[in-house]
């Protein structure tokens, strides 16, 4: 009887969130799968089913493949750059100061640096985009080009040159993401017994050895989670790219990604059915990436 009451109490608290999640998350996903099989234009009362024709068109769509190529670059660069930088900063802030007092400590002023690194996380994506519009201005009034002008260089079209635009946006994405993962990795390092570091330091291990022999192996699960989160972020990028490069993924589609393409296809060209097919493809790409990452990085749990 007591167990039944407990289950009823828990179910009562979960009922409302589950209903809201079903209505606002599961239901739109289900509708997208249905619309992907139609040629609906978004406002007509007549819905014509075309089966899997929309998915066949994706295989011949140059814009779709260009967006996938950009996602591939994001998927390779964004997680690696963010994780490497965040791990370095987190290690310095938590253990980079070496042995101090009764244990290991971070570098001097680590508390202040934590606030500085996390600051980009409190800014809205649109604010970050507007901020870097000023940084990347193609004339001498831009922050970067103003610095280059002092050395007799530039100006550089950071966002208007096809070979540079995507890399410039990736740099912004890394800048904004690093602070969150510094906090995430710091929490993981705080869970590692300090005795491990102190014993290794007494044996003469330097900071590099401490990092690669103790910190990184024991943070593997946290790094795995970070990799999945950043991979999912690499399949997005809609808001930042729209602010910095416009809703066409300028220049010449060099920065276009699937969310941008889906938005244009649905609302600019009134091809909601075809846009839904792109959304379904994006959904499966994201899920496949997460599942493959979990399976390929799975290992036996390390007992501390």
C-alpha positions as YAML, in Angstrom:
chain: A
units: angstrom
residues:
- id: 1
  name: UNK
  ca: [0.00, 0.00, 0.00]
- id: 2
  name: UNK
  ca: [2.82, 2.39, 0.87]
- id: 3
  name: UNK
  ca: [4.57, 1.61, -2.43]
- id: 4
  name: UNK
  ca: [1.33, 2.26, -4.32]
- id: 5
  name: UNK
  ca: [1.00, 5.65, -2.63]
- id: 6
  name: UNK
  ca: [4.60, 6.46, -3.53]
- id: 7
  name: UNK
  ca: [4.02, 5.56, -7.17]
- id: 8
  name: UNK
  ca: [0.83, 7.63, -7.21]
- id: 9
  name: UNK
  ca: [2.65, 10.61, -5.70]
- id: 10
  name: UNK
  ca: [5.44, 10.39, -8.31]
- id: 11
  name: UNK
  ca: [2.97, 9.90, -11.16]
- id: 12
  name: UNK
  ca: [1.02, 12.96, -10.04]
- id: 13
  name: UNK
  ca: [4.12, 15.14, -10.31]
- id: 14
  name: UNK
  ca: [5.16, 13.64, -13.67]
- id: 15
  name: UNK
  ca: [1.76, 13.78, -15.31]
- id: 16
  name: UNK
  ca: [1.73, 17.48, -16.21]
- id: 17
  name: UNK
  ca: [5.35, 17.59, -17.55]
- id: 18
  name: UNK
  ca: [4.71, 14.46, -19.61]
- id: 19
  name: UNK
  ca: [1.54, 15.93, -21.10]
- id: 20
  name: UNK
  ca: [3.32, 19.19, -21.94]
- id: 21
  name: UNK
  ca: [6.28, 17.31, -23.43]
- id: 22
  name: UNK
  ca: [3.96, 15.18, -25.54]
- id: 23
  name: UNK
  ca: [1.96, 18.16, -26.82]
- id: 24
  name: UNK
  ca: [4.84, 20.52, -27.54]
- id: 25
  name: UNK
  ca: [7.69, 18.12, -28.47]
- id: 26
  name: UNK
  ca: [6.48, 14.65, -29.47]
- id: 27
  name: UNK
  ca: [3.41, 15.89, -31.36]
- id: 28
  name: UNK
  ca: [5.33, 18.33, -33.63]
- id: 29
  name: UNK
  ca: [7.87, 15.59, -34.40]
- id: 30
  name: UNK
  ca: [5.06, 13.21, -35.35]
- id: 31
  name: UNK
  ca: [3.44, 15.89, -37.54]
- id: 32
  name: UNK
  ca: [6.78, 16.52, -39.27]
- id: 33
  name: UNK
  ca: [7.06, 12.83, -40.19]
- id: 34
  name: UNK
  ca: [3.55, 12.98, -41.63]
- id: 35
  name: UNK
  ca: [4.12, 16.23, -43.55]
- id: 36
  name: UNK
  ca: [7.37, 14.85, -45.01]
- id: 37
  name: UNK
  ca: [5.21, 12.49, -47.08]
- id: 38
  name: UNK
  ca: [3.19, 15.34, -48.62]
- id: 39
  name: UNK
  ca: [3.62, 18.26, -51.01]
- id: 40
  name: UNK
  ca: [1.76, 20.67, -48.70]
- id: 41
  name: UNK
  ca: [2.57, 24.35, -49.21]
- id: 42
  name: UNK
  ca: [1.72, 25.47, -45.68]
- id: 43
  name: UNK
  ca: [-1.62, 27.17, -46.20]
- id: 44
  name: UNK
  ca: [-3.70, 25.11, -48.62]
- id: 45
  name: UNK
  ca: [-6.53, 23.02, -47.20]
- id: 46
  name: UNK
  ca: [-5.68, 20.27, -49.70]
- id: 47
  name: UNK
  ca: [-2.87, 17.95, -48.64]
- id: 48
  name: UNK
  ca: [-1.51, 15.68, -51.40]
- id: 49
  name: UNK
  ca: [0.52, 12.67, -50.32]
- id: 50
  name: UNK
  ca: [3.57, 11.93, -52.45]
- id: 51
  name: UNK
  ca: [5.06, 9.09, -50.44]
- id: 52
  name: UNK
  ca: [8.85, 9.11, -50.27]
- id: 53
  name: UNK
  ca: [9.32, 11.41, -53.28]
- id: 54
  name: UNK
  ca: [10.57, 14.25, -51.06]
- id: 55
  name: UNK
  ca: [13.36, 12.05, -49.73]
- id: 56
  name: UNK
  ca: [14.32, 11.08, -53.25]
- id: 57
  name: UNK
  ca: [14.59, 14.78, -54.16]
- id: 58
  name: UNK
  ca: [16.99, 15.31, -51.27]
- id: 59
  name: UNK
  ca: [19.53, 13.04, -52.93]
- id: 60
  name: UNK
  ca: [19.62, 15.36, -55.96]
- id: 61
  name: UNK
  ca: [19.42, 18.67, -54.08]
- id: 62
  name: UNK
  ca: [22.71, 20.58, -54.33]
- id: 63
  name: UNK
  ca: [21.76, 22.95, -51.51]
- id: 64
  name: UNK
  ca: [21.03, 20.01, -49.20]
- id: 65
  name: UNK
  ca: [24.43, 18.44, -49.89]
- id: 66
  name: UNK
  ca: [26.19, 21.76, -49.45]
- id: 67
  name: UNK
  ca: [24.55, 22.15, -46.05]
- id: 68
  name: UNK
  ca: [25.62, 18.60, -45.13]
- id: 69
  name: UNK
  ca: [29.19, 19.44, -46.10]
- id: 70
  name: UNK
  ca: [29.12, 22.44, -43.80]
- id: 71
  name: UNK
  ca: [27.70, 20.28, -41.01]
- id: 72
  name: UNK
  ca: [30.56, 17.85, -41.58]
- id: 73
  name: UNK
  ca: [33.11, 20.65, -41.09]
- id: 74
  name: UNK
  ca: [31.28, 21.84, -37.97]
- id: 75
  name: UNK
  ca: [31.12, 18.29, -36.64]
- id: 76
  name: UNK
  ca: [34.87, 17.84, -37.02]
- id: 77
  name: UNK
  ca: [36.05, 21.24, -35.80]
- id: 78
  name: UNK
  ca: [33.56, 22.50, -33.19]
- id: 79
  name: UNK
  ca: [33.73, 19.59, -30.69]
- id: 80
  name: UNK
  ca: [37.50, 19.13, -30.99]
- id: 81
  name: UNK
  ca: [38.40, 22.82, -30.64]
- id: 82
  name: UNK
  ca: [35.92, 23.47, -27.83]
- id: 83
  name: UNK
  ca: [36.84, 20.39, -25.80]
- id: 84
  name: UNK
  ca: [40.59, 20.92, -26.14]
- id: 85
  name: UNK
  ca: [40.40, 24.59, -25.09]
- id: 86
  name: UNK
  ca: [37.91, 23.92, -22.28]
- id: 87
  name: UNK
  ca: [39.98, 21.02, -20.89]
- id: 88
  name: UNK
  ca: [43.09, 23.19, -20.88]
- id: 89
  name: UNK
  ca: [41.37, 26.07, -19.10]
- id: 90
  name: UNK
  ca: [39.58, 23.81, -16.62]
- id: 91
  name: UNK
  ca: [42.83, 22.06, -15.72]
- id: 92
  name: UNK
  ca: [44.62, 25.36, -15.18]
- id: 93
  name: UNK
  ca: [41.76, 26.77, -13.11]
- id: 94
  name: UNK
  ca: [41.51, 23.70, -10.87]
- id: 95
  name: UNK
  ca: [44.93, 22.06, -10.79]
- id: 96
  name: UNK
  ca: [47.33, 24.27, -12.72]
- id: 97
  name: UNK
  ca: [48.69, 25.99, -9.64]
- id: 98
  name: UNK
  ca: [50.31, 22.80, -8.37]
- id: 99
  name: UNK
  ca: [50.56, 21.86, -4.72]
- id: 100
  name: UNK
  ca: [49.47, 24.68, -2.45]
- id: 101
  name: UNK
  ca: [48.82, 24.34, 1.25]
- id: 102
  name: UNK
  ca: [47.11, 21.04, 1.98]
- id: 103
  name: UNK
  ca: [46.32, 20.11, -1.63]
- id: 104
  name: UNK
  ca: [46.22, 20.96, -5.33]
- id: 105
  name: UNK
  ca: [45.04, 24.39, -6.41]
- id: 106
  name: UNK
  ca: [44.36, 26.32, -9.57]
- id: 107
  name: UNK
  ca: [46.32, 29.22, -10.98]
- id: 108
  name: UNK
  ca: [46.21, 32.57, -9.23]
- id: 109
  name: UNK
  ca: [42.93, 34.41, -9.88]
- id: 110
  name: UNK
  ca: [41.13, 31.27, -11.00]
- id: 111
  name: UNK
  ca: [37.82, 32.46, -9.49]
- id: 112
  name: UNK
  ca: [37.90, 35.61, -11.60]
- id: 113
  name: UNK
  ca: [38.80, 33.67, -14.75]
- id: 114
  name: UNK
  ca: [35.84, 31.34, -14.22]
- id: 115
  name: UNK
  ca: [33.50, 34.32, -14.40]
- id: 116
  name: UNK
  ca: [35.26, 35.68, -17.50]
- id: 117
  name: UNK
  ca: [35.12, 32.35, -19.33]
- id: 118
  name: UNK
  ca: [31.47, 31.77, -18.47]
- id: 119
  name: UNK
  ca: [30.37, 35.29, -19.43]
- id: 120
  name: UNK
  ca: [29.57, 34.45, -23.12]
- id: 121
  name: UNK
  ca: [27.03, 31.89, -21.89]
- id: 122
  name: UNK
  ca: [24.81, 34.60, -20.38]
- id: 123
  name: UNK
  ca: [24.58, 36.46, -23.70]
- id: 124
  name: UNK
  ca: [21.74, 35.69, -26.08]
- id: 125
  name: UNK
  ca: [22.80, 34.25, -29.43]
- id: 126
  name: UNK
  ca: [21.42, 37.30, -31.23]
- id: 127
  name: UNK
  ca: [23.52, 39.57, -29.01]
- id: 128
  name: UNK
  ca: [26.61, 37.51, -29.77]
- id: 129
  name: UNK
  ca: [25.84, 37.74, -33.48]
- id: 130
  name: UNK
  ca: [25.46, 41.53, -33.40]
- id: 131
  name: UNK
  ca: [28.65, 41.82, -31.34]
- id: 132
  name: UNK
  ca: [30.68, 39.85, -33.85]
- id: 133
  name: UNK
  ca: [29.19, 41.74, -36.76]
- id: 134
  name: UNK
  ca: [31.17, 44.67, -35.38]
- id: 135
  name: UNK
  ca: [34.24, 42.47, -34.82]
- id: 136
  name: UNK
  ca: [34.12, 41.07, -38.37]
- id: 137
  name: UNK
  ca: [33.27, 44.27, -40.27]
- id: 138
  name: UNK
  ca: [35.04, 44.10, -43.64]
- id: 139
  name: UNK
  ca: [36.39, 47.67, -43.45]
- id: 140
  name: UNK
  ca: [38.93, 49.35, -41.19]
- id: 141
  name: UNK
  ca: [36.18, 50.14, -38.64]
- id: 142
  name: UNK
  ca: [35.91, 46.45, -37.78]
- id: 143
  name: UNK
  ca: [37.68, 45.37, -34.61]
- id: 144
  name: UNK
  ca: [39.87, 42.74, -36.27]
- id: 145
  name: UNK
  ca: [40.54, 44.76, -39.40]
- id: 146
  name: UNK
  ca: [41.34, 47.80, -37.26]
- id: 147
  name: UNK
  ca: [44.02, 45.75, -35.49]
- id: 148
  name: UNK
  ca: [45.36, 44.44, -38.80]
- id: 149
  name: UNK
  ca: [45.46, 47.98, -40.21]
- id: 150
  name: UNK
  ca: [47.91, 49.00, -37.47]
- id: 151
  name: UNK
  ca: [50.33, 46.44, -38.90]
- id: 152
  name: UNK
  ca: [49.70, 47.47, -42.49]
- id: 153
  name: UNK
  ca: [47.57, 44.40, -43.21]
- id: 154
  name: UNK
  ca: [44.04, 43.80, -44.41]
- id: 155
  name: UNK
  ca: [41.26, 44.53, -44.62]
- id: 156
  name: UNK
  ca: [39.94, 40.95, -44.61]
- id: 157
  name: UNK
  ca: [36.39, 40.03, -45.56]
- id: 158
  name: UNK
  ca: [35.82, 37.65, -42.66]
- id: 159
  name: UNK
  ca: [32.15, 37.08, -43.47]
- id: 160
  name: UNK
  ca: [32.09, 37.90, -47.19]
- id: 161
  name: UNK
  ca: [34.83, 35.62, -48.47]
- id: 162
  name: UNK
  ca: [33.53, 32.09, -49.10]
- id: 163
  name: UNK
  ca: [36.74, 30.45, -47.87]
- id: 164
  name: UNK
  ca: [36.69, 32.36, -44.57]
- id: 165
  name: UNK
  ca: [33.04, 32.86, -43.66]
- id: 166
  name: UNK
  ca: [32.29, 29.43, -42.17]
- id: 167
  name: UNK
  ca: [35.56, 29.36, -40.22]
- id: 168
  name: UNK
  ca: [34.85, 32.81, -38.81]
- id: 169
  name: UNK
  ca: [31.45, 31.62, -37.59]
- id: 170
  name: UNK
  ca: [32.97, 28.45, -36.10]
- id: 171
  name: UNK
  ca: [35.38, 30.65, -34.13]
- id: 172
  name: UNK
  ca: [32.40, 32.50, -32.63]
- id: 173
  name: UNK
  ca: [30.65, 29.23, -31.78]
- id: 174
  name: UNK
  ca: [33.77, 27.96, -30.00]
- id: 175
  name: UNK
  ca: [34.17, 31.27, -28.15]
- id: 176
  name: UNK
  ca: [30.60, 31.10, -26.90]
- id: 177
  name: UNK
  ca: [30.67, 27.40, -25.95]
- id: 178
  name: UNK
  ca: [34.01, 27.17, -24.14]
- id: 179
  name: UNK
  ca: [32.78, 28.74, -20.88]
- id: 180
  name: UNK
  ca: [30.04, 26.17, -20.33]
- id: 181
  name: UNK
  ca: [32.41, 23.25, -20.86]
- id: 182
  name: UNK
  ca: [35.02, 24.80, -18.59]
- id: 183
  name: UNK
  ca: [32.39, 24.64, -15.84]
- id: 184
  name: UNK
  ca: [31.39, 21.09, -16.85]
- id: 185
  name: UNK
  ca: [34.96, 19.81, -16.82]
- id: 186
  name: UNK
  ca: [35.71, 21.68, -13.60]
- id: 187
  name: UNK
  ca: [32.86, 19.82, -11.93]
- id: 188
  name: UNK
  ca: [34.27, 16.56, -13.23]
- id: 189
  name: UNK
  ca: [37.73, 17.39, -11.92]
- id: 190
  name: UNK
  ca: [36.30, 18.30, -8.52]
- id: 191
  name: UNK
  ca: [34.93, 14.73, -8.28]
- id: 192
  name: UNK
  ca: [38.39, 13.20, -8.74]
- id: 193
  name: UNK
  ca: [40.03, 12.48, -5.36]
- id: 194
  name: UNK
  ca: [42.83, 14.98, -4.80]
- id: 195
  name: UNK
  ca: [44.92, 12.19, -3.29]
- id: 196
  name: UNK
  ca: [45.62, 10.95, -6.81]
- id: 197
  name: UNK
  ca: [47.14, 14.26, -7.87]
- id: 198
  name: UNK
  ca: [49.05, 14.76, -4.65]
- id: 199
  name: UNK
  ca: [50.57, 11.26, -4.80]
- id: 200
  name: UNK
  ca: [51.58, 11.75, -8.43]
- id: 201
  name: UNK
  ca: [53.05, 15.19, -7.65]
- id: 202
  name: UNK
  ca: [55.10, 13.70, -4.81]
- id: 203
  name: UNK
  ca: [56.45, 11.13, -7.29]
- id: 204
  name: UNK
  ca: [57.65, 13.98, -9.49]
- id: 205
  name: UNK
  ca: [54.87, 14.07, -12.08]
- id: 206
  name: UNK
  ca: [54.59, 17.43, -13.84]
- id: 207
  name: UNK
  ca: [51.45, 19.17, -14.96]
- id: 208
  name: UNK
  ca: [51.46, 17.54, -18.39]
- id: 209
  name: UNK
  ca: [51.78, 14.07, -16.86]
- id: 210
  name: UNK
  ca: [49.05, 14.84, -14.32]
- id: 211
  name: UNK
  ca: [46.73, 15.88, -17.10]
- id: 212
  name: UNK
  ca: [47.27, 12.95, -19.47]
- id: 213
  name: UNK
  ca: [47.75, 10.18, -16.89]
- id: 214
  name: UNK
  ca: [45.11, 11.10, -14.30]
- id: 215
  name: UNK
  ca: [42.78, 13.92, -15.31]
- id: 216
  name: UNK
  ca: [41.91, 12.94, -18.87]
- id: 217
  name: UNK
  ca: [41.27, 9.21, -18.25]
- id: 218
  name: UNK
  ca: [39.00, 9.95, -15.29]
- id: 219
  name: UNK
  ca: [37.12, 12.62, -17.26]
- id: 220
  name: UNK
  ca: [36.37, 10.36, -20.19]
- id: 221
  name: UNK
  ca: [32.65, 10.05, -19.45]
- id: 222
  name: UNK
  ca: [32.33, 13.82, -19.07]
- id: 223
  name: UNK
  ca: [34.20, 14.37, -22.34]
- id: 224
  name: UNK
  ca: [31.84, 11.88, -24.00]
- id: 225
  name: UNK
  ca: [28.82, 13.89, -22.87]
- id: 226
  name: UNK
  ca: [30.46, 17.12, -24.06]
- id: 227
  name: UNK
  ca: [31.19, 15.56, -27.45]
- id: 228
  name: UNK
  ca: [27.54, 14.56, -27.90]
- id: 229
  name: UNK
  ca: [26.25, 18.00, -26.87]
- id: 230
  name: UNK
  ca: [28.67, 19.76, -29.21]
- id: 231
  name: UNK
  ca: [27.85, 17.36, -32.03]
- id: 232
  name: UNK
  ca: [24.17, 18.18, -31.66]
- id: 233
  name: UNK
  ca: [25.10, 21.89, -31.65]
- id: 234
  name: UNK
  ca: [27.03, 21.29, -34.89]
- id: 235
  name: UNK
  ca: [23.76, 20.17, -36.50]
- id: 236
  name: UNK
  ca: [22.14, 23.47, -35.52]
- id: 237
  name: UNK
  ca: [23.76, 26.92, -35.69]
- id: 238
  name: UNK
  ca: [20.60, 28.52, -37.10]
- id: 239
  name: UNK
  ca: [20.38, 31.69, -35.01]
- id: 240
  name: UNK
  ca: [24.06, 32.64, -35.10]
- id: 241
  name: UNK
  ca: [24.46, 31.98, -38.81]
- id: 242
  name: UNK
  ca: [21.28, 33.87, -39.63]
- id: 243
  name: UNK
  ca: [22.51, 36.95, -37.76]
- id: 244
  name: UNK
  ca: [26.06, 36.85, -39.11]
- id: 245
  name: UNK
  ca: [25.52, 35.53, -42.62]
- id: 246
  name: UNK
  ca: [21.86, 36.18, -43.41]
- id: 247
  name: UNK
  ca: [19.03, 33.75, -44.03]
- id: 248
  name: UNK
  ca: [20.59, 32.50, -47.27]
- id: 249
  name: UNK
  ca: [23.85, 31.31, -45.72]
- id: 250
  name: UNK
  ca: [25.91, 33.92, -47.54]
- id: 251
  name: UNK
  ca: [28.27, 34.26, -49.26]
- id: 252
  name: UNK
  ca: [27.05, 31.96, -52.04]
- id: 253
  name: UNK
  ca: [25.75, 29.38, -49.60]
- id: 254
  name: UNK
  ca: [29.19, 28.92, -48.02]
- id: 255
  name: UNK
  ca: [27.69, 29.05, -44.51]
- id: 256
  name: UNK
  ca: [24.31, 27.45, -45.13]
- id: 257
  name: UNK
  ca: [23.21, 24.67, -42.76]
- id: 258
  name: UNK
  ca: [20.15, 22.46, -42.72]
- id: 259
  name: UNK
  ca: [18.09, 24.55, -40.24]
- id: 260
  name: UNK
  ca: [18.61, 27.61, -42.48]
- id: 261
  name: UNK
  ca: [17.68, 25.58, -45.58]
- id: 262
  name: UNK
  ca: [14.61, 24.17, -43.84]
- id: 263
  name: UNK
  ca: [13.49, 27.66, -42.81]
- id: 264
  name: UNK
  ca: [13.87, 29.07, -46.32]
- id: 265
  name: UNK
  ca: [12.22, 26.08, -47.98]
- id: 266
  name: UNK
  ca: [9.19, 26.24, -45.69]
- id: 267
  name: UNK
  ca: [8.62, 30.00, -45.32]
- id: 268
  name: UNK
  ca: [10.23, 31.55, -48.40]
- id: 269
  name: UNK
  ca: [9.33, 28.92, -51.00]
- id: 270
  name: UNK
  ca: [6.18, 27.53, -49.30]
- id: 271
  name: UNK
  ca: [7.37, 23.92, -49.63]
- id: 272
  name: UNK
  ca: [6.46, 22.72, -46.15]
- id: 273
  name: UNK
  ca: [6.34, 19.06, -47.11]
- id: 274
  name: UNK
  ca: [9.83, 19.13, -48.61]
- id: 275
  name: UNK
  ca: [11.14, 21.15, -45.66]
- id: 276
  name: UNK
  ca: [9.67, 18.54, -43.30]
- id: 277
  name: UNK
  ca: [11.57, 15.84, -45.20]
- id: 278
  name: UNK
  ca: [14.77, 17.81, -44.56]
- id: 279
  name: UNK
  ca: [13.81, 18.05, -40.90]
- id: 280
  name: UNK
  ca: [13.28, 14.30, -40.69]
- id: 281
  name: UNK
  ca: [16.68, 13.75, -42.32]
- id: 282
  name: UNK
  ca: [18.26, 16.13, -39.79]
- id: 283
  name: UNK
  ca: [16.55, 14.27, -36.95]
- id: 284
  name: UNK
  ca: [17.97, 10.92, -38.03]
- id: 285
  name: UNK
  ca: [21.43, 12.38, -38.62]
- id: 286
  name: UNK
  ca: [21.48, 13.79, -35.11]
- id: 287
  name: UNK
  ca: [20.20, 10.59, -33.48]
- id: 288
  name: UNK
  ca: [22.64, 8.47, -35.50]
- id: 289
  name: UNK
  ca: [25.55, 10.64, -34.42]
- id: 290
  name: UNK
  ca: [24.57, 10.41, -30.74]
- id: 291
  name: UNK
  ca: [24.09, 6.63, -30.85]
- id: 292
  name: UNK
  ca: [27.36, 6.00, -32.70]
- id: 293
  name: UNK
  ca: [29.26, 8.25, -30.30]
- id: 294
  name: UNK
  ca: [27.84, 6.43, -27.27]
- id: 295
  name: UNK
  ca: [28.64, 3.01, -28.72]
- id: 296
  name: UNK
  ca: [32.14, 3.76, -29.98]
- id: 297
  name: UNK
  ca: [33.24, 5.50, -26.78]
- id: 298
  name: UNK
  ca: [31.67, 3.03, -24.37]
- id: 299
  name: UNK
  ca: [34.02, 1.44, -21.85]
- id: 300
  name: UNK
  ca: [34.02, -0.20, -18.46]
- id: 301
  name: UNK
  ca: [33.31, 2.25, -15.65]
- id: 302
  name: UNK
  ca: [36.38, 3.38, -13.73]
- id: 303
  name: UNK
  ca: [35.94, 2.84, -10.00]
- id: 304
  name: UNK
  ca: [37.56, 5.49, -7.82]
...
